[in-house]
């Protein structure tokens, strides 16, 4: 049966929590928009990343620069920059970013991008951010190398920071990304463990990078391990919430003019939060999950079950709970505009629709 | 025309250099065989690598442990171990390996293995060391991840050494490996630059790992940058010679009972040393090189030209010159059994037939 003892799921509230609790604070006009506040430090970020990716051959250059076109959301660098400044102020420094902290903002985006390049090969994806993927344009072989190259350039930049704790913390991210991807490829998980497995995969694939980047910028300025842990926990919780919302949007956002939802995850055989919750109401989903939606009609049928269920809503509640925990953590830092912007950012994570 | 101003090629001796110059020393029974001398430090090396690759899922474990079966030559760890002990003795320490130096021996083998895993995907190879490749057994997708995982485990081990200079030196290797692979994929090189390009690719793909691993073990114990440079130059020269011999054996070693040479490089469209030299005598090869031996019969025709030419012999001379330079470099260290073993090792590089 799908009615399992899911630790997280069973502790979920049965009604929508009062989201206004936070929005009252967030709508305060004095709280700066995180994007605006981070802007000065993010200026030229992509140009600086391209300088790290110095390459002599024109073709390798085109591949490696492909996703650093400045059209990304720079979500990870933005969090890193704001966290860095909040941590600096917490230790009674001025808020200005240290060069090493800005490097970490760049490295976080480089690691993220390298993992996208390899993910797209693994998923056989042909589009990303409205353009063709690297594997689609240049083929799988060169895409493998482009990902390796971006990752090694990130490692070099990391080594140049010259802080062993920072190197260790960010090396862990790359390991987590691979483990997370492998967990995602695995399809035969024990039914009881499936939700735990999903959240662990979500941590490794998405949240580890954010959590450990936040930790790294704190290590550089705060002597207290407690502060590193606050930064880490904020990043971990925001990162998981971000991915839960992503998984939710895969069911609710409309990808093209025909109004057809993409349900890309189902097509890839992946059961994310909304399906796992829906399975509690519609045990018929269990067999489809186990065969990774591989039979004709599985994707459409599963999609309909999910929308009939409260799976999307429950996923949203869960994301809210992670954001509440992120806020609880970051609130332990001394007050600053950056701290408030990081709180507001959790709201943006929950309300984004693309 | 193929009669180019190749800097290296034109300075080659026209007759076989007196190989006995070194073998007189090497055949001395008192000089220990490098394998025997390194053995105590290489014991359990593969088991220790497997401990670094700690993985919870059985499948990822099988992939990641696949090539660490103890059946490899451990050529790189052996050089690293001998160089470490020679460097230790040079600075009047005892010869015993430091734990960090042994880690570098492990890391060098891990980086090498990760690059093989990705190379085999890129080349579409189905066998390696007499067993099926990872991409052949588990598919390309999982092979991409296995390579990433081994590389990130190597990065973690590197970070734990906690020496910034060592981290920087070994990060460079990964970047070089990718650049080298990209150089190899490129087919439209300017004709005049082709030999230079080949040697640069050979450095990046093979010698950089050996050179920088040798440098890293020296950094840990020798205060003088001159010693780091000796270690690096020994590794660089032995590494290039090793690959030149490899490229030569691709034409001369017999891969199966039918006595058919493998000429695997030609089949992959690659023009290595023997072909580049042969092209000076048989300009007909030029067009085949440019089309990467892609027409029917190109591989057989090119192979025959190479064996009719002095291409194999010239490649061998070039490998000897690199070994002579390696010996000249290592001879600057204080005398030790390890130094002599590293000298003898150059002879083994030249005389190996598989």
XYZ file of C-alpha atoms in Angstrom, chain B:
354
model
C 53.632 19.470 -48.230
C 54.356 17.357 -45.192
C 58.054 18.318 -45.129
C 57.586 20.771 -42.308
C 59.780 22.728 -39.995
C 59.028 20.463 -37.036
C 61.200 21.735 -34.277
C 61.460 18.418 -32.521
C 61.579 16.209 -35.540
C 64.351 18.032 -37.347
C 66.620 17.926 -34.358
C 66.317 14.156 -34.163
C 69.450 12.096 -34.609
C 69.608 10.251 -37.907
C 71.013 7.124 -36.336
C 70.032 5.168 -33.260
C 71.627 6.746 -30.181
C 73.799 4.542 -28.045
C 71.234 3.008 -25.762
C 74.047 1.069 -24.004
C 75.126 4.321 -22.400
C 72.361 3.831 -19.893
C 71.829 0.125 -19.936
C 75.346 -0.390 -18.579
C 74.175 1.317 -15.423
C 70.736 -0.196 -15.469
C 71.802 -3.774 -15.782
C 73.752 -3.423 -12.558
C 72.290 -6.094 -10.298
C 72.575 -3.762 -7.312
C 69.998 -1.380 -8.812
C 66.686 -2.580 -7.530
C 63.805 -3.123 -9.857
C 61.437 -0.138 -9.450
C 58.444 -2.419 -8.907
C 60.196 -4.287 -6.079
C 61.413 -1.096 -4.451
C 57.984 0.565 -4.517
C 56.103 -2.555 -3.462
C 55.826 -1.985 0.282
C 54.259 1.445 -0.279
C 51.895 0.196 -2.977
C 50.568 -2.643 -0.842
C 46.834 -2.215 -0.239
C 46.788 0.823 -2.526
C 43.661 -0.324 -4.343
C 41.922 -1.261 -1.100
C 42.677 2.189 0.251
C 41.333 3.789 -2.927
C 38.129 1.808 -2.511
C 37.814 3.190 1.005
C 37.962 6.707 -0.483
C 35.162 5.716 -2.834
C 32.799 4.924 -0.023
C 29.365 4.487 -1.536
C 26.120 3.261 -0.080
C 24.357 1.972 -3.191
C 25.545 -1.344 -4.529
C 25.385 -0.297 -8.156
C 27.432 2.895 -7.832
C 29.890 0.812 -5.829
C 30.318 -1.772 -8.592
C 30.937 0.965 -11.164
C 33.371 2.916 -9.057
C 35.366 -0.107 -7.913
C 35.416 -1.631 -11.386
C 38.901 -0.525 -12.474
C 40.455 -0.646 -9.011
C 40.656 -4.414 -9.163
C 44.393 -4.492 -8.541
C 45.092 -5.735 -12.051
C 46.390 -2.387 -13.330
C 50.110 -1.705 -13.627
C 49.929 1.053 -10.981
C 52.515 2.805 -13.131
C 51.650 6.290 -11.867
C 51.549 5.396 -8.140
C 54.883 3.611 -8.550
C 56.594 6.698 -9.990
C 55.000 8.891 -7.327
C 56.145 6.615 -4.502
C 59.724 6.392 -5.778
C 59.896 10.133 -6.433
C 58.525 10.882 -2.960
C 61.176 8.727 -1.310
C 63.966 10.155 -3.506
C 62.814 13.683 -2.592
C 62.631 12.839 1.105
C 66.191 11.483 1.052
C 67.344 14.525 -0.945
C 66.295 16.731 1.969
C 68.058 14.472 4.473
C 64.867 12.959 5.833
C 64.488 9.230 6.046
C 63.059 7.724 2.905
C 59.723 6.748 4.448
C 56.679 7.969 2.618
C 54.611 10.639 4.376
C 50.880 9.836 4.587
C 50.169 12.863 2.363
C 52.603 11.523 -0.249
C 50.861 8.185 -0.255
C 47.568 10.036 -0.696
C 49.025 11.667 -3.791
C 49.951 8.237 -5.160
C 46.320 7.198 -4.676
C 44.924 10.436 -6.073
C 47.085 10.134 -9.196
C 45.620 6.691 -9.886
C 42.086 7.940 -9.177
C 42.400 10.909 -11.545
C 43.899 8.610 -14.183
C 41.057 6.130 -13.802
C 38.342 8.803 -13.893
C 39.818 10.130 -17.112
C 39.863 6.630 -18.620
C 36.174 6.237 -17.790
C 35.276 9.478 -19.599
C 37.740 8.784 -22.438
C 36.083 5.450 -23.111
C 32.725 7.186 -23.448
C 34.224 9.762 -25.800
C 35.969 7.126 -27.909
C 33.050 4.701 -27.737
C 35.503 2.025 -26.558
C 34.079 -1.316 -25.516
C 37.114 -2.988 -23.940
C 39.908 -1.872 -21.647
C 42.506 -4.013 -19.858
C 40.820 -7.148 -21.150
C 37.428 -6.369 -19.680
C 34.365 -4.535 -20.945
C 34.376 -0.796 -20.383
C 31.992 0.841 -17.915
C 30.022 2.474 -20.745
C 29.702 -0.935 -22.381
C 28.399 -2.642 -19.227
C 26.294 0.131 -17.629
C 25.737 2.614 -20.467
C 27.072 6.084 -21.167
C 24.911 7.900 -18.659
C 26.126 5.989 -15.646
C 29.684 6.087 -16.973
C 29.558 9.904 -17.017
C 28.540 9.848 -13.364
C 31.071 7.211 -12.341
C 33.866 9.351 -13.806
C 32.503 12.430 -12.033
C 32.270 10.502 -8.784
C 35.805 9.135 -8.869
C 37.067 12.619 -9.718
C 35.169 14.224 -6.878
C 36.397 11.559 -4.455
C 39.927 12.386 -5.626
C 39.221 16.088 -5.029
C 37.991 15.332 -1.519
C 41.111 13.289 -0.763
C 43.205 16.129 -2.174
C 41.419 18.701 -0.031
C 42.070 16.590 3.062
C 45.825 16.804 2.475
C 45.327 20.443 3.350
C 48.183 21.941 1.343
C 47.116 24.740 -0.987
C 50.063 24.462 -3.349
C 49.420 20.735 -3.727
C 45.728 21.341 -4.411
C 46.558 23.911 -7.091
C 49.150 21.705 -8.783
C 46.809 18.708 -8.988
C 43.748 20.721 -10.021
C 45.771 21.828 -13.035
C 46.015 18.186 -14.070
C 42.272 17.791 -14.452
C 42.090 20.919 -16.555
C 44.964 19.658 -18.712
C 43.278 16.287 -19.207
C 40.183 17.953 -20.610
C 42.102 20.406 -22.771
C 44.177 17.511 -24.102
C 41.096 15.513 -24.945
C 39.630 18.509 -26.746
C 42.851 18.994 -28.705
C 42.525 15.359 -29.727
C 38.963 15.849 -30.950
C 40.040 18.810 -33.066
C 40.865 17.726 -36.595
C 41.471 20.926 -38.509
C 44.845 21.886 -37.152
C 47.131 23.937 -39.291
C 49.554 21.546 -40.951
C 52.657 23.387 -39.721
C 51.425 23.220 -36.180
C 50.451 19.568 -36.204
C 53.507 18.073 -34.539
C 53.673 20.779 -31.910
C 49.965 20.185 -31.322
C 50.559 16.445 -30.979
C 53.290 16.892 -28.376
C 51.250 19.438 -26.460
C 48.259 17.098 -26.486
C 50.526 14.279 -25.297
C 51.760 16.423 -22.446
C 48.271 17.414 -21.379
C 46.659 14.001 -21.746
C 49.399 11.862 -20.227
C 52.418 13.700 -18.873
C 50.748 16.488 -16.893
C 49.365 14.020 -14.342
C 52.756 12.360 -13.830
C 54.687 15.660 -13.804
C 52.360 17.395 -11.388
C 52.044 14.383 -9.074
C 55.850 14.242 -8.868
C 55.925 17.971 -8.174
C 53.253 17.604 -5.465
C 55.182 14.991 -3.448
C 58.256 17.207 -3.641
C 56.358 20.332 -2.499
C 55.469 18.464 0.686
C 59.084 17.947 1.770
C 61.579 20.008 -0.211
C 61.758 23.705 0.576
C 63.607 24.556 -2.661
C 61.533 25.327 -5.780
C 64.436 23.936 -7.837
C 63.712 20.474 -6.466
C 60.006 20.772 -7.311
C 61.086 21.637 -10.858
C 63.390 18.597 -11.084
C 60.561 16.325 -9.944
C 58.187 17.994 -12.406
C 60.601 17.746 -15.339
C 61.372 14.102 -14.633
C 57.643 13.339 -14.638
C 56.979 15.438 -17.710
C 59.693 13.773 -19.756
C 58.950 10.226 -18.631
C 55.254 10.863 -19.226
C 55.730 12.050 -22.788
C 58.101 9.139 -23.501
C 55.558 6.716 -22.052
C 52.870 8.000 -24.412
C 55.186 8.042 -27.443
C 55.944 4.374 -26.795
C 52.228 3.733 -26.405
C 51.571 5.357 -29.766
C 54.362 3.278 -31.294
C 53.057 0.014 -29.821
C 49.699 0.764 -31.392
C 51.432 0.021 -34.714
C 53.765 -2.768 -33.689
C 52.183 -4.876 -30.969
C 49.990 -7.702 -31.993
C 46.629 -7.610 -30.349
C 45.190 -10.993 -31.248
C 46.156 -14.449 -32.436
C 45.610 -13.507 -36.074
C 48.598 -11.258 -35.649
C 46.634 -8.221 -36.711
C 47.921 -4.990 -35.212
C 45.260 -2.982 -33.524
C 46.010 0.470 -35.020
C 43.322 1.662 -32.654
C 44.426 5.278 -32.971
C 44.012 5.291 -36.748
C 40.575 3.783 -36.314
C 39.727 6.649 -33.948
C 40.943 9.081 -36.611
C 44.043 10.035 -34.637
C 47.406 10.800 -36.218
C 50.089 10.031 -33.618
C 53.883 10.247 -33.793
C 54.525 7.358 -36.198
C 52.049 8.738 -38.763
C 53.305 12.298 -38.430
C 56.882 11.135 -39.046
C 55.801 8.858 -41.893
C 54.093 11.802 -43.549
C 57.501 13.386 -44.163
C 58.382 10.422 -46.397
C 54.895 9.766 -47.780
C 53.099 13.060 -48.366
C 50.081 11.010 -49.503
C 49.332 10.615 -45.803
C 48.518 14.292 -45.467
C 45.051 14.055 -47.012
C 44.255 10.974 -44.934
C 45.324 12.726 -41.734
C 43.119 15.689 -42.622
C 40.079 13.482 -43.168
C 40.915 11.500 -40.038
C 41.311 8.191 -41.925
C 37.591 8.207 -42.560
C 37.486 6.795 -46.095
C 37.257 3.081 -46.752
C 40.746 1.612 -46.780
C 42.404 4.673 -45.196
C 43.316 2.847 -41.998
C 44.993 -0.064 -43.824
C 46.749 2.201 -46.297
C 48.023 4.555 -43.597
C 49.193 1.600 -41.528
C 51.200 0.224 -44.474
C 52.790 3.620 -45.152
C 53.795 3.926 -41.527
C 55.464 0.499 -41.469
C 57.272 1.240 -44.749
C 58.540 4.523 -43.315
C 60.905 5.158 -40.441
C 57.969 6.602 -38.444
C 58.064 3.943 -35.725
C 61.856 4.197 -35.412
C 61.753 7.999 -35.255
C 59.058 7.894 -32.601
C 61.246 5.535 -30.635
C 64.244 7.909 -30.966
C 62.089 10.760 -29.754
C 60.936 8.717 -26.739
C 64.599 7.943 -25.990
C 65.457 11.636 -26.051
C 62.696 12.389 -23.592
C 63.978 9.599 -21.346
C 67.514 10.970 -21.566
C 66.224 14.346 -20.429
C 64.299 12.659 -17.590
C 67.536 10.983 -16.469
C 69.446 14.273 -16.719
C 66.869 15.901 -14.474
C 66.581 13.193 -11.815
C 70.378 12.922 -11.652
C 70.402 16.352 -9.984
C 68.943 14.777 -6.826
C 71.224 13.290 -4.197
C 72.048 9.647 -4.921
C 69.682 7.014 -3.557
C 68.379 3.570 -4.475
C 65.118 5.310 -5.381
C 66.887 7.722 -7.738
C 68.544 4.775 -9.486
C 65.219 2.976 -9.702
C 63.683 6.055 -11.362
C 66.542 5.996 -13.879
C 65.980 2.313 -14.550
C 62.297 2.988 -14.910
C 62.976 5.096 -18.009
C 64.543 2.023 -19.563
C 61.474 -0.040 -18.755
C 59.308 2.630 -20.357
C 61.323 2.311 -23.568
C 61.479 -1.466 -23.672
C 57.956 -2.387 -22.634
C 56.050 -4.220 -25.299
C 52.554 -3.989 -23.934
